[in-house]
Each structure stands twice: as structure tokens, then as C-alpha cells.
XYZ file of C-alpha atoms in Angstrom:
211
model
C -9.460 14.481 9.336
C -7.886 11.081 9.982
C -5.636 11.230 6.933
C -8.442 11.758 4.465
C -6.651 14.680 2.840
C -5.768 14.569 -0.817
C -5.070 16.701 -3.888
C -6.465 16.874 -7.392
C -3.304 17.893 -9.181
C 0.163 19.175 -8.370
C -1.048 22.713 -7.723
C -4.153 22.231 -5.643
C -4.345 21.672 -1.918
C -7.716 20.017 -1.711
C -8.644 20.541 1.903
C -7.417 22.730 4.717
C -9.258 23.306 7.963
C -9.237 26.831 9.417
C -11.122 27.315 12.680
C -14.603 26.168 11.649
C -14.148 26.357 7.877
C -13.196 23.617 5.426
C -11.834 24.669 2.048
C -12.002 22.313 -0.941
C -10.484 22.747 -4.377
C -12.982 20.306 -5.908
C -14.546 17.759 -3.567
C -13.639 15.196 -0.947
C -11.997 11.909 -1.931
C -12.006 12.742 -5.614
C -8.833 10.742 -6.178
C -7.020 7.822 -4.565
C -8.118 8.475 -0.974
C -11.694 7.658 -1.929
C -10.694 4.393 -3.574
C -8.226 2.965 -1.060
C -8.807 -0.227 0.894
C -9.313 1.541 4.221
C -7.373 -1.171 6.036
C -6.729 -0.605 9.775
C -4.322 -2.543 11.988
C -3.675 -2.178 15.704
C -0.200 -3.567 16.233
C 1.555 -3.891 12.898
C 3.681 -0.827 13.599
C 4.693 -1.901 17.100
C 8.399 -1.377 17.684
C 8.570 1.513 15.217
C 8.411 5.269 15.712
C 4.747 5.317 14.717
C 3.681 2.327 16.803
C 1.912 4.379 19.463
C 0.253 6.546 16.802
C -1.066 3.477 14.982
C -2.604 2.130 18.176
C -4.260 5.467 18.940
C -5.557 5.687 15.384
C -7.051 2.193 15.593
C -8.853 3.108 18.806
C -10.019 6.423 17.333
C -11.651 4.683 14.392
C -13.566 2.435 16.775
C -14.726 5.512 18.705
C -15.804 7.296 15.512
C -17.821 4.295 14.354
C -19.703 4.420 17.647
C -20.056 8.183 18.076
C -20.851 9.381 14.541
C -23.862 7.107 14.264
C -23.363 6.706 10.513
C -22.716 3.518 8.555
C -19.562 4.233 6.579
C -18.442 0.631 6.227
C -16.524 0.224 9.477
C -16.171 -3.426 10.375
C -13.890 -5.619 12.441
C -12.409 -8.515 10.512
C -9.849 -11.276 10.297
C -6.898 -10.925 7.945
C -4.938 -13.649 6.201
C -1.717 -13.839 4.249
C -1.796 -16.346 1.401
C 0.686 -17.619 -1.157
C 0.634 -19.944 -4.141
C 3.526 -21.990 -2.755
C 2.880 -25.213 -0.896
C 4.045 -25.559 2.692
C 7.331 -27.242 1.766
C 8.245 -24.533 -0.733
C 7.159 -21.881 1.739
C 9.246 -23.425 4.520
C 12.234 -23.680 2.200
C 12.015 -19.931 1.688
C 12.078 -19.337 5.430
C 8.328 -19.158 5.991
C 6.508 -20.812 8.868
C 3.803 -23.426 8.439
C 0.347 -22.574 9.674
C -2.882 -24.338 10.476
C -5.823 -25.120 8.195
C -7.236 -22.443 5.901
C -10.771 -21.012 6.166
C -13.406 -22.984 4.281
C -13.849 -20.273 1.654
C -10.220 -20.452 0.496
C -9.667 -22.258 -2.803
C -6.944 -24.701 -1.794
C -6.490 -25.724 -5.417
C -4.623 -22.473 -5.992
C -3.816 -21.151 -2.510
C -1.173 -23.450 -1.069
C -0.196 -21.657 2.113
C -2.205 -19.352 4.347
C -1.715 -17.808 7.772
C -3.740 -15.577 10.054
C -2.136 -12.156 10.436
C -4.918 -10.370 12.303
C -8.136 -11.006 14.207
C -11.247 -8.972 14.958
C -9.369 -7.522 17.935
C -6.499 -6.188 15.841
C -7.818 -5.567 12.317
C -10.656 -3.454 10.916
C -11.708 -1.770 7.686
C -13.534 1.379 6.624
C -14.806 2.784 3.327
C -12.569 5.895 2.962
C -15.003 7.922 0.857
C -17.976 7.250 3.132
C -15.858 7.939 6.217
C -14.693 11.291 4.879
C -18.223 12.305 3.926
C -19.404 11.352 7.419
C -16.670 13.499 8.984
C -17.576 16.441 6.739
C -21.265 16.152 7.621
C -20.318 16.046 11.297
C -18.301 19.267 11.006
C -21.270 20.977 9.325
C -23.649 19.741 12.039
C -21.322 21.275 14.626
C -21.639 24.656 12.904
C -18.735 24.527 10.486
C -18.901 25.782 6.908
C -17.576 24.452 3.630
C -16.134 26.572 0.837
C -15.606 24.679 -2.405
C -13.599 25.404 -5.566
C -10.862 27.022 -3.469
C -7.187 26.527 -4.274
C -4.068 27.192 -2.251
C -2.103 29.634 -4.415
C 0.781 31.076 -2.420
C 2.466 30.741 0.940
C 3.086 34.121 2.585
C 6.233 34.682 4.641
C 7.783 37.592 6.541
C 11.423 38.190 5.532
C 11.855 40.480 8.543
C 11.095 37.620 10.957
C 13.439 34.901 9.747
C 11.070 34.037 6.916
C 8.285 33.127 9.308
C 5.082 31.909 7.680
C 2.285 34.460 7.979
C -0.520 32.972 5.908
C -1.827 31.137 2.877
C -3.285 32.894 -0.158
C -6.254 31.225 -1.835
C -8.374 31.768 -4.946
C -11.890 30.673 -5.774
C -12.616 29.488 -9.305
C -16.341 30.241 -9.025
C -16.440 33.816 -7.794
C -12.853 34.842 -8.524
C -12.299 35.875 -4.917
C -8.787 35.856 -3.486
C -8.353 35.546 0.255
C -5.458 35.467 2.674
C -5.817 33.048 5.570
C -3.596 34.258 8.377
C -1.536 31.490 9.967
C 1.822 31.021 11.635
C 1.858 27.267 10.959
C 0.776 25.579 7.722
C 0.672 21.788 7.562
C 0.850 19.947 4.244
C -0.419 16.361 4.331
C -0.079 15.341 0.707
C 2.108 12.301 1.116
C 4.425 11.767 -1.833
C 3.119 14.926 -3.531
C 4.049 17.332 -0.730
C 7.408 18.401 -2.160
C 5.944 18.881 -5.626
C 3.081 20.969 -4.250
C 5.464 23.248 -2.371
C 7.155 24.138 -5.652
C 3.923 25.781 -6.799
C 2.929 27.760 -3.740
C 6.239 28.711 -2.133
C 7.820 32.009 -3.267
C 10.912 31.251 -5.341
C 13.152 33.466 -3.237
C 12.341 31.556 -0.065
C 12.644 27.980 -1.255
C 15.009 26.048 0.928
C 15.130 28.824 3.515
C 11.890 28.462 5.451
C 12.126 26.968 8.942
C 10.503 23.517 9.071
């Protein structure tokens, strides 16, 4: 889902996609992912291990804006880097001097400005609207959404080198507990991933599962 995966607290995996089902513990973008800047850049990761991925992601966002047919705030834009130092101070710190600033920049306070991206290399989306558009698209394709569902426990098979066999879930509305069979489980919780694993991984298998 283009990175729009988040959690509501240290125990809950908010969204996981299984075949044509999307499971939510509360709702989409209920925390920081729905409030982020949604900034996209084509080439700022060039030369790094994720350079190719960043370029593919930038192109994918352009395709989504065209194919989904929904206004979720996608726009191409120019990007600037500004400082409160004047050019001499900026140069003394190792910075490079740049050309004139855009007319809307308050030069009384902004002393140095440079272009760091153009409409060909920089874009922006509204993360919450994008995620909602993606969810609606999945439903239109025949997918289903199950809300108020939490990831409770990772199931493993000790007879097969602790191989993952599934993910146990619970539903706070109807009290139902389900086991989603899977041999691979992906956690995309950023900085919270390790903390989340503490809550759903069986104590006896921590540090022993193949990753």
C-alpha cells in the first residue's frame, strides 16, 4: 500500500493484506501517516541502496494519480532550501551561492535560497487521502475490509526450524479469533517494528526465528 501502513499503539498491527482482505485495528491513517507531508523525490536517493526503489516509487505515484481517477492531492512542484544566513555567511560555512529567490520569498528574513527540485523531480501527495483512495480501489476490485482486528500472536512450527505458520488475530467487536495461515509475515512499522514483535512473538522463540 505504498508505505501507508501504521499502528495505533505498541500492540496493534493496523493493516495487513491477505489475498483480497484488508484487516484494520482501528482505521487508516489514524496516526502520523495521515498527517505527514507526503513529499516525493525522484533522485535524492541516487547512489544509495534504495536509489532504484525511490525512482520506481516516484514513477508509481505518477501512475496512481493518473489511473485511480481520484483527487488525493497529488501535484508536481518545485522545492527550495532556505536559510536565515546571508550568502557570505552561507559561503563561509561551505555552502554554494545560488540565483535569485522566487518572488514570494520574504528576503527580509530568508537570506539564502536554492532550488533543490523541479516539477520533473519533486511531487507531493496528501497521505490520508491517498490511503483512502487506495482502500476504495481495493474494495471496487472486490476486496473486503475487516475493521477492529488486532494482530495478537505469531504462530511458528518448532518441528520445522521455527518456521512461521500464521498470524492469530482478534476482533474487538464480535470477539472472534482467527488464524491467518501464512509462511511469510511482513512487518512495516518503521521504528516500532521491534517493539511490536515483543507483543506478538512467543517468548520461547524470540531471537530464534529465521529472518
